[in-house]
Amino acid sequence: MIDRKKMTTLLINVISVKMLLTFPKIMIINSGNAAWIECIYNTLIVIGLFWITTKLYRSNKNIIQLAEMTGKKWLKIIVGVVAFVVLLINYSSIIRIFPETVKMVLLQDFKIEFIIPIFMLAIGIGAYIGLEPIARVNNMFMPLAGIVLLLSLILLIPYFNINNIFPILGNGVYSITVKGINTISLFSDILLLNILLPYCENTSEAKKSGWRAIYISATIGVVILLSYCLIYPYPVSREFMIPVYQLSRVIHLGNFFSRFEVIFQFVWSILVLIYSSIYVYALCYVWQITFDLKYYKPLILPVVIISGIVAVLPSSVVDLVKSERLENIIVYPVAFLLPILFGFYSKKIYNKRTVNEESGESE
């Protein structure tokens, strides 16, 4: 079992880690320097969807287990395979971007072909030790990451220029509300809460973890984007590949320590490795429960190999997989709507059970 605090920090990691890579750039391309407003807008949508889910969900079983409870084996397999594909699509952007950014920032003289196998080996070892040890390590490391983020934001304040966020609506209302709706994918990792629901103490604790993770992750996202937009005017702000790394390069702590990005690189690398280990474990776990396998560890090697293949696929193939149309058809309905659908089913089972118990007592 994973307690509420560990589950909360685990979810904060999987949601927020995208903000450390190229995700802020995507939002800035959409909305200009109003990207922070776009983040707030999408947060409100996710809050509404998660509120509906929490009102309906009455079971500590995930969507795959609830699919099995309908009595149809084929439905369980379909839901499990779809969940696996959605998690892999979510994960694909990280496993492609991270090795490339490590090469660009840290190991310019290393070939990407050497970095990827080392990365795959590290996350395979992480997944092998199990979810609970990963959650403990993550829970210990997240406060340090939070302190580094807070310190960096404080040190950035002297570089803020309020004029850089004007016009306040950036590229316009349409860009924020219509074009920007796809960056709701920042929160699509909340699906992991449903997948890992059997590891939570109960549904009440899981819901509290979900709420806290959404609020804290949204705050992190808004603060990062606002800080970046206050320092870099548009369209200069859309030029940098990794905005958070660019922010870390702005900070100078005198002649003794003028490269604050070194700390950022350390924190960023550890968080991504933990994130990847969580995802590899979750992918194995989905396959395990979908096909009623006794152990998940034999699945780690195939999943890591699949991850490595995704990491070296041509950009054109990955762009097709991550296309807007495919995300609209598969990722968003599964991540946000499928838990609502099965939540409705779990509430129906709960109400039926309550009626039967009351009938039994009256007899």
Short mmCIF file of C-alpha atoms in Angstrom, two decimals:
data_model
loop_
_atom_site.label_atom_id
_atom_site.label_comp_id
_atom_site.label_asym_id
_atom_site.label_seq_id
_atom_site.Cartn_x
_atom_site.Cartn_y
_atom_site.Cartn_z
CA MET A 1 0.00 0.00 0.00
CA ILE A 2 1.07 3.58 -0.69
CA ASP A 3 -0.11 6.22 1.74
CA ARG A 4 -1.65 9.55 0.73
CA LYS A 5 1.53 11.61 1.03
CA LYS A 6 3.60 9.27 -1.15
CA MET A 7 0.83 8.97 -3.76
CA THR A 8 0.49 12.76 -3.83
CA THR A 9 4.20 13.36 -4.44
CA LEU A 10 4.24 10.55 -7.02
CA LEU A 11 1.42 12.24 -8.96
CA ILE A 12 3.06 15.66 -8.65
CA ASN A 13 6.17 14.17 -10.23
CA VAL A 14 4.41 12.55 -13.20
CA ILE A 15 2.33 15.67 -13.92
CA SER A 16 4.98 18.34 -13.34
CA VAL A 17 8.02 16.73 -14.95
CA LYS A 18 6.79 17.83 -18.39
CA MET A 19 7.20 21.45 -17.28
CA LEU A 20 10.95 20.83 -16.94
CA LEU A 21 11.32 19.92 -20.62
CA THR A 22 9.69 21.31 -23.78
CA PHE A 23 6.06 21.51 -22.62
CA PRO A 24 6.20 25.24 -21.68
CA LYS A 25 7.37 26.03 -25.22
CA ILE A 26 4.27 24.32 -26.66
CA MET A 27 2.01 26.52 -24.52
CA ILE A 28 3.95 29.66 -25.45
CA ILE A 29 3.65 28.84 -29.15
CA ASN A 30 -0.12 28.52 -28.62
CA SER A 31 -0.82 31.59 -26.51
CA GLY A 32 2.31 33.73 -26.53
CA ASN A 33 3.17 35.17 -23.15
CA ALA A 34 -0.35 34.40 -21.95
CA ALA A 35 0.70 30.74 -21.61
CA TRP A 36 0.26 31.01 -17.84
CA ILE A 37 -3.42 31.91 -18.43
CA GLU A 38 -3.74 28.89 -20.72
CA CYS A 39 -2.40 26.75 -17.88
CA ILE A 40 -5.03 28.15 -15.50
CA TYR A 41 -7.77 27.59 -18.09
CA ASN A 42 -6.84 23.93 -18.59
CA THR A 43 -6.51 23.44 -14.84
CA LEU A 44 -10.12 24.57 -14.38
CA ILE A 45 -11.27 22.06 -17.01
CA VAL A 46 -9.37 19.24 -15.30
CA ILE A 47 -10.76 20.25 -11.91
CA GLY A 48 -14.28 19.93 -13.34
CA LEU A 49 -13.57 16.51 -14.88
CA PHE A 50 -11.87 15.20 -11.75
CA TRP A 51 -14.74 16.50 -9.57
CA ILE A 52 -17.22 14.49 -11.66
CA THR A 53 -14.99 11.41 -11.39
CA THR A 54 -14.69 11.69 -7.60
CA LYS A 55 -18.45 12.07 -7.22
CA LEU A 56 -19.09 8.91 -9.22
CA TYR A 57 -16.21 6.61 -8.25
CA ARG A 58 -17.06 4.38 -5.29
CA SER A 59 -14.65 1.49 -5.85
CA ASN A 60 -10.97 0.92 -5.11
CA LYS A 61 -10.66 -1.00 -8.40
CA ASN A 62 -9.20 0.60 -11.51
CA ILE A 63 -10.90 0.80 -14.90
CA ILE A 64 -9.41 -2.51 -16.07
CA GLN A 65 -10.70 -4.40 -13.01
CA LEU A 66 -14.11 -2.76 -13.32
CA ALA A 67 -14.22 -3.81 -16.96
CA GLU A 68 -13.71 -7.39 -15.78
CA MET A 69 -16.54 -7.02 -13.26
CA THR A 70 -18.98 -6.54 -16.13
CA GLY A 71 -18.44 -10.25 -16.75
CA LYS A 72 -16.94 -9.79 -20.18
CA LYS A 73 -13.32 -10.89 -20.60
CA TRP A 74 -13.04 -9.25 -24.00
CA LEU A 75 -13.94 -5.86 -22.54
CA LYS A 76 -11.21 -6.17 -19.91
CA ILE A 77 -8.63 -6.95 -22.60
CA ILE A 78 -9.77 -4.03 -24.78
CA VAL A 79 -9.66 -1.56 -21.89
CA GLY A 80 -6.28 -2.89 -20.74
CA VAL A 81 -4.70 -2.65 -24.20
CA VAL A 82 -6.12 0.84 -24.75
CA ALA A 83 -4.84 1.97 -21.33
CA PHE A 84 -1.40 0.55 -22.20
CA VAL A 85 -1.33 2.42 -25.52
CA VAL A 86 -2.42 5.70 -23.90
CA LEU A 87 0.23 5.45 -21.18
CA LEU A 88 2.87 4.65 -23.80
CA ILE A 89 1.83 7.67 -25.90
CA ASN A 90 2.05 9.89 -22.80
CA TYR A 91 5.43 8.45 -21.93
CA SER A 92 6.82 8.61 -25.48
CA SER A 93 7.46 12.35 -25.42
CA ILE A 94 9.63 12.09 -22.30
CA ILE A 95 11.71 9.12 -23.41
CA ARG A 96 12.45 10.86 -26.72
CA ILE A 97 13.18 14.33 -25.38
CA PHE A 98 15.19 13.45 -22.26
CA PRO A 99 18.16 11.65 -23.94
CA GLU A 100 18.35 14.44 -26.54
CA THR A 101 18.38 17.16 -23.89
CA VAL A 102 21.01 15.29 -21.85
CA LYS A 103 23.21 15.24 -24.93
CA MET A 104 22.54 18.91 -25.67
CA VAL A 105 23.03 20.18 -22.11
CA LEU A 106 25.41 17.76 -20.37
CA LEU A 107 27.11 15.34 -22.76
CA GLN A 108 27.69 17.14 -26.03
CA ASP A 109 30.50 14.76 -27.01
CA PHE A 110 28.46 11.62 -26.34
CA LYS A 111 26.47 9.91 -29.06
CA ILE A 112 22.76 9.55 -28.41
CA GLU A 113 23.13 5.80 -29.09
CA PHE A 114 25.17 5.51 -25.86
CA ILE A 115 22.89 7.70 -23.74
CA ILE A 116 19.65 5.83 -24.54
CA PRO A 117 20.81 2.35 -23.38
CA ILE A 118 22.13 3.80 -20.09
CA PHE A 119 18.81 5.61 -19.60
CA MET A 120 16.85 2.43 -20.37
CA LEU A 121 18.98 0.39 -17.97
CA ALA A 122 18.44 2.91 -15.14
CA ILE A 123 14.65 2.99 -15.51
CA GLY A 124 14.53 -0.81 -15.85
CA ILE A 125 16.32 -1.16 -12.51
CA GLY A 126 13.94 1.38 -10.98
CA ALA A 127 10.88 -0.53 -12.19
CA TYR A 128 12.37 -3.84 -10.99
CA ILE A 129 12.60 -2.69 -7.35
CA GLY A 130 8.84 -2.08 -7.33
CA LEU A 131 6.37 0.74 -6.96
CA GLU A 132 6.55 1.19 -3.19
CA PRO A 133 10.36 1.70 -3.09
CA ILE A 134 10.05 4.10 -6.05
CA ALA A 135 7.34 6.02 -4.17
CA ARG A 136 9.55 6.24 -1.05
CA VAL A 137 12.55 7.54 -3.02
CA ASN A 138 10.33 10.01 -4.84
CA ASN A 139 8.78 11.18 -1.57
CA MET A 140 12.23 11.86 -0.10
CA PHE A 141 13.51 13.65 -3.19
CA MET A 142 10.51 15.88 -3.96
CA PRO A 143 11.10 18.28 -1.00
CA LEU A 144 14.63 18.89 -2.29
CA ALA A 145 13.27 19.54 -5.78
CA GLY A 146 10.70 21.92 -4.29
CA ILE A 147 13.39 23.85 -2.39
CA VAL A 148 15.53 24.18 -5.54
CA LEU A 149 12.49 25.41 -7.54
CA LEU A 150 11.52 27.93 -4.85
CA LEU A 151 15.10 29.19 -4.49
CA SER A 152 15.47 29.57 -8.26
CA LEU A 153 12.20 31.54 -8.51
CA ILE A 154 13.31 33.89 -5.72
CA LEU A 155 16.67 34.46 -7.44
CA LEU A 156 14.84 35.23 -10.71
CA ILE A 157 12.74 38.06 -9.26
CA PRO A 158 15.33 40.81 -10.03
CA TYR A 159 15.11 39.87 -13.73
CA PHE A 160 11.31 40.22 -13.96
CA ASN A 161 9.88 42.87 -16.28
CA ILE A 162 6.14 43.34 -15.95
CA ASN A 163 5.92 44.78 -19.48
CA ASN A 164 6.86 41.40 -20.96
CA ILE A 165 3.48 39.81 -20.24
CA PHE A 166 1.56 42.39 -22.26
CA PRO A 167 -0.73 42.11 -24.12
CA ILE A 168 -2.24 40.20 -21.22
CA LEU A 169 -4.15 37.78 -23.50
CA GLY A 170 -1.09 37.04 -25.62
CA ASN A 171 -2.12 35.66 -29.03
CA GLY A 172 -5.80 36.12 -28.22
CA VAL A 173 -8.74 34.40 -26.52
CA TYR A 174 -9.13 31.90 -29.37
CA SER A 175 -5.52 30.75 -28.99
CA ILE A 176 -5.94 30.27 -25.24
CA THR A 177 -9.34 28.56 -25.19
CA VAL A 178 -9.49 26.66 -28.51
CA LYS A 179 -5.95 26.05 -29.71
CA GLY A 180 -4.76 25.77 -26.13
CA ILE A 181 -7.22 23.05 -25.14
CA ASN A 182 -4.79 20.35 -26.26
CA THR A 183 -2.30 21.28 -23.57
CA ILE A 184 -4.76 19.72 -21.16
CA SER A 185 -2.41 16.78 -21.82
CA LEU A 186 -0.28 18.27 -19.03
CA PHE A 187 -2.76 16.56 -16.68
CA SER A 188 -3.37 13.38 -18.70
CA ASP A 189 -0.96 11.55 -16.36
CA ILE A 190 -3.72 11.69 -13.73
CA LEU A 191 -4.81 8.42 -15.38
CA LEU A 192 -2.00 6.80 -13.37
CA LEU A 193 -3.99 7.48 -10.20
CA ASN A 194 -6.79 5.31 -11.55
CA ILE A 195 -4.41 2.58 -12.76
CA LEU A 196 -2.61 2.47 -9.40
CA LEU A 197 -5.83 2.80 -7.36
CA PRO A 198 -5.50 -0.73 -5.86
CA TYR A 199 -2.25 0.47 -4.21
CA CYS A 200 -4.05 3.28 -2.36
CA GLU A 201 -5.37 2.77 1.17
CA ASN A 202 -8.92 3.57 0.02
CA THR A 203 -10.76 5.69 -2.54
CA SER A 204 -11.08 8.61 -0.13
CA GLU A 205 -7.30 8.86 0.30
CA ALA A 206 -6.81 8.45 -3.47
CA LYS A 207 -9.18 11.34 -4.19
CA LYS A 208 -7.36 13.58 -1.70
CA SER A 209 -4.04 12.70 -3.36
CA GLY A 210 -5.50 13.52 -6.76
CA TRP A 211 -6.86 16.89 -5.67
CA ARG A 212 -3.61 17.94 -4.01
CA ALA A 213 -1.53 16.79 -6.97
CA ILE A 214 -3.68 18.79 -9.42
CA TYR A 215 -3.54 21.96 -7.31
CA ILE A 216 0.18 21.77 -6.59
CA SER A 217 1.15 20.77 -10.15
CA ALA A 218 -1.01 23.55 -11.60
CA THR A 219 0.62 26.08 -9.26
CA ILE A 220 4.08 24.88 -10.32
CA GLY A 221 3.12 25.16 -13.98
CA VAL A 222 1.62 28.66 -13.66
CA VAL A 223 4.56 29.98 -11.63
CA ILE A 224 7.15 28.57 -14.07
CA LEU A 225 5.34 29.97 -17.09
CA LEU A 226 4.70 33.36 -15.48
CA SER A 227 8.34 33.67 -14.42
CA TYR A 228 9.54 32.77 -17.90
CA CYS A 229 7.14 35.21 -19.57
CA LEU A 230 8.15 38.00 -17.17
CA ILE A 231 11.80 37.57 -18.17
CA TYR A 232 11.56 36.92 -21.92
CA PRO A 233 9.29 39.04 -24.14
CA TYR A 234 7.31 37.44 -26.95
CA PRO A 235 8.35 36.29 -29.59
CA VAL A 236 11.81 35.80 -28.05
CA SER A 237 10.19 33.50 -25.46
CA ARG A 238 9.20 30.95 -28.13
CA GLU A 239 12.76 30.51 -29.39
CA PHE A 240 14.21 28.43 -26.55
CA MET A 241 13.70 24.66 -26.63
CA ILE A 242 13.73 24.10 -22.84
CA PRO A 243 12.38 27.23 -21.08
CA VAL A 244 13.09 26.04 -17.52
CA TYR A 245 16.71 25.32 -18.38
CA GLN A 246 16.96 28.77 -19.94
CA LEU A 247 15.65 30.30 -16.72
CA SER A 248 18.30 28.46 -14.71
CA ARG A 249 21.00 29.96 -16.94
CA VAL A 250 19.84 33.47 -16.06
CA ILE A 251 20.74 33.01 -12.39
CA HIS A 252 24.23 34.02 -11.26
CA LEU A 253 25.41 33.67 -7.68
CA GLY A 254 28.54 35.81 -7.89
CA ASN A 255 31.94 34.75 -9.17
CA PHE A 256 32.17 31.70 -6.92
CA PHE A 257 29.15 29.90 -8.35
CA SER A 258 27.84 31.39 -11.58
CA ARG A 259 26.19 28.32 -13.10
CA PHE A 260 22.97 27.60 -11.23
CA GLU A 261 21.88 25.33 -14.10
CA VAL A 262 24.17 22.63 -12.71
CA ILE A 263 21.76 22.18 -9.77
CA PHE A 264 18.82 22.24 -12.16
CA GLN A 265 20.39 19.52 -14.32
CA PHE A 266 20.86 17.27 -11.29
CA VAL A 267 17.28 17.72 -10.02
CA TRP A 268 15.81 17.45 -13.50
CA SER A 269 17.65 14.20 -14.28
CA ILE A 270 16.62 12.48 -11.03
CA LEU A 271 12.97 13.51 -11.44
CA VAL A 272 12.85 12.21 -15.02
CA LEU A 273 14.44 8.88 -14.00
CA ILE A 274 11.88 8.46 -11.21
CA TYR A 275 9.09 9.45 -13.61
CA SER A 276 10.25 6.91 -16.17
CA SER A 277 10.55 4.13 -13.58
CA ILE A 278 6.98 4.82 -12.45
CA TYR A 279 5.75 4.64 -16.03
CA VAL A 280 7.60 1.43 -16.89
CA TYR A 281 6.19 -0.17 -13.74
CA ALA A 282 2.66 1.06 -14.59
CA LEU A 283 2.91 -0.28 -18.14
CA CYS A 284 3.98 -3.70 -16.82
CA TYR A 285 1.24 -3.63 -14.19
CA VAL A 286 -1.44 -2.88 -16.82
CA TRP A 287 -0.28 -5.84 -18.90
CA GLN A 288 -0.13 -8.06 -15.80
CA ILE A 289 -3.70 -7.44 -14.64
CA THR A 290 -5.12 -7.38 -18.17
CA PHE A 291 -3.90 -10.91 -18.93
CA ASP A 292 -3.97 -12.26 -15.35
CA LEU A 293 -0.22 -12.81 -15.14
CA LYS A 294 1.29 -13.88 -11.83
CA TYR A 295 4.42 -11.69 -11.98
CA TYR A 296 5.20 -8.34 -13.56
CA LYS A 297 9.02 -8.48 -13.50
CA PRO A 298 9.40 -10.67 -16.65
CA LEU A 299 7.55 -7.89 -18.49
CA ILE A 300 10.11 -5.19 -17.61
CA LEU A 301 12.62 -6.13 -20.31
CA PRO A 302 10.05 -6.13 -23.18
CA VAL A 303 8.57 -2.82 -21.97
CA VAL A 304 12.03 -1.24 -21.67
CA ILE A 305 12.88 -2.47 -25.19
CA ILE A 306 9.63 -0.95 -26.51
CA SER A 307 10.55 2.29 -24.74
CA GLY A 308 14.00 2.23 -26.34
CA ILE A 309 12.49 1.67 -29.78
CA VAL A 310 10.16 4.63 -29.28
CA ALA A 311 13.15 6.74 -28.22
CA VAL A 312 14.96 6.10 -31.52
CA LEU A 313 11.99 6.25 -33.89
CA PRO A 314 12.18 8.88 -36.64
CA SER A 315 10.59 12.20 -35.65
CA SER A 316 8.00 11.88 -38.43
CA VAL A 317 6.61 8.67 -36.90
CA VAL A 318 6.48 10.13 -33.39
CA ASP A 319 4.79 13.29 -34.67
CA LEU A 320 2.15 11.07 -36.29
CA VAL A 321 1.58 9.13 -33.05
CA LYS A 322 1.45 12.35 -31.02
CA SER A 323 -0.76 14.07 -33.59
CA GLU A 324 -3.62 16.24 -32.38
CA ARG A 325 -6.26 14.05 -34.01
CA LEU A 326 -4.98 10.84 -32.40
CA GLU A 327 -4.80 12.48 -28.99
CA ASN A 328 -8.37 13.75 -29.37
CA ILE A 329 -9.59 10.27 -30.34
CA ILE A 330 -7.63 8.10 -27.90
CA VAL A 331 -5.64 9.88 -25.20
CA TYR A 332 -8.09 12.42 -23.81
CA PRO A 333 -11.21 10.17 -23.78
CA VAL A 334 -9.28 7.40 -22.00
CA ALA A 335 -7.40 9.66 -19.58
CA PHE A 336 -10.37 11.82 -18.57
CA LEU A 337 -13.65 10.26 -19.72
CA LEU A 338 -13.13 6.51 -19.23
CA PRO A 339 -12.70 6.90 -15.43
CA ILE A 340 -15.98 8.87 -15.42
CA LEU A 341 -17.74 6.12 -17.38
CA PHE A 342 -16.52 3.34 -15.11
CA GLY A 343 -17.07 5.60 -12.10
CA PHE A 344 -20.74 5.70 -13.08
CA TYR A 345 -20.68 1.90 -13.28
CA SER A 346 -18.99 1.59 -9.87
CA LYS A 347 -21.58 3.90 -8.33
CA LYS A 348 -24.35 1.76 -9.82
CA ILE A 349 -22.79 -1.36 -8.24
CA TYR A 350 -22.38 0.47 -4.92
CA ASN A 351 -26.01 1.62 -4.88
CA LYS A 352 -27.26 -1.86 -5.79
CA ARG A 353 -25.17 -3.41 -3.01
CA THR A 354 -26.50 -0.85 -0.51
CA VAL A 355 -30.11 -1.61 -1.51
CA ASN A 356 -29.52 -5.37 -1.14
CA GLU A 357 -27.94 -4.90 2.30
CA GLU A 358 -30.85 -2.75 3.46
CA SER A 359 -33.31 -5.34 2.11
CA GLY A 360 -31.48 -8.09 3.99
CA GLU A 361 -31.59 -6.12 7.24
CA SER A 362 -35.32 -5.43 6.90
CA GLU A 363 -36.01 -9.10 6.41
#
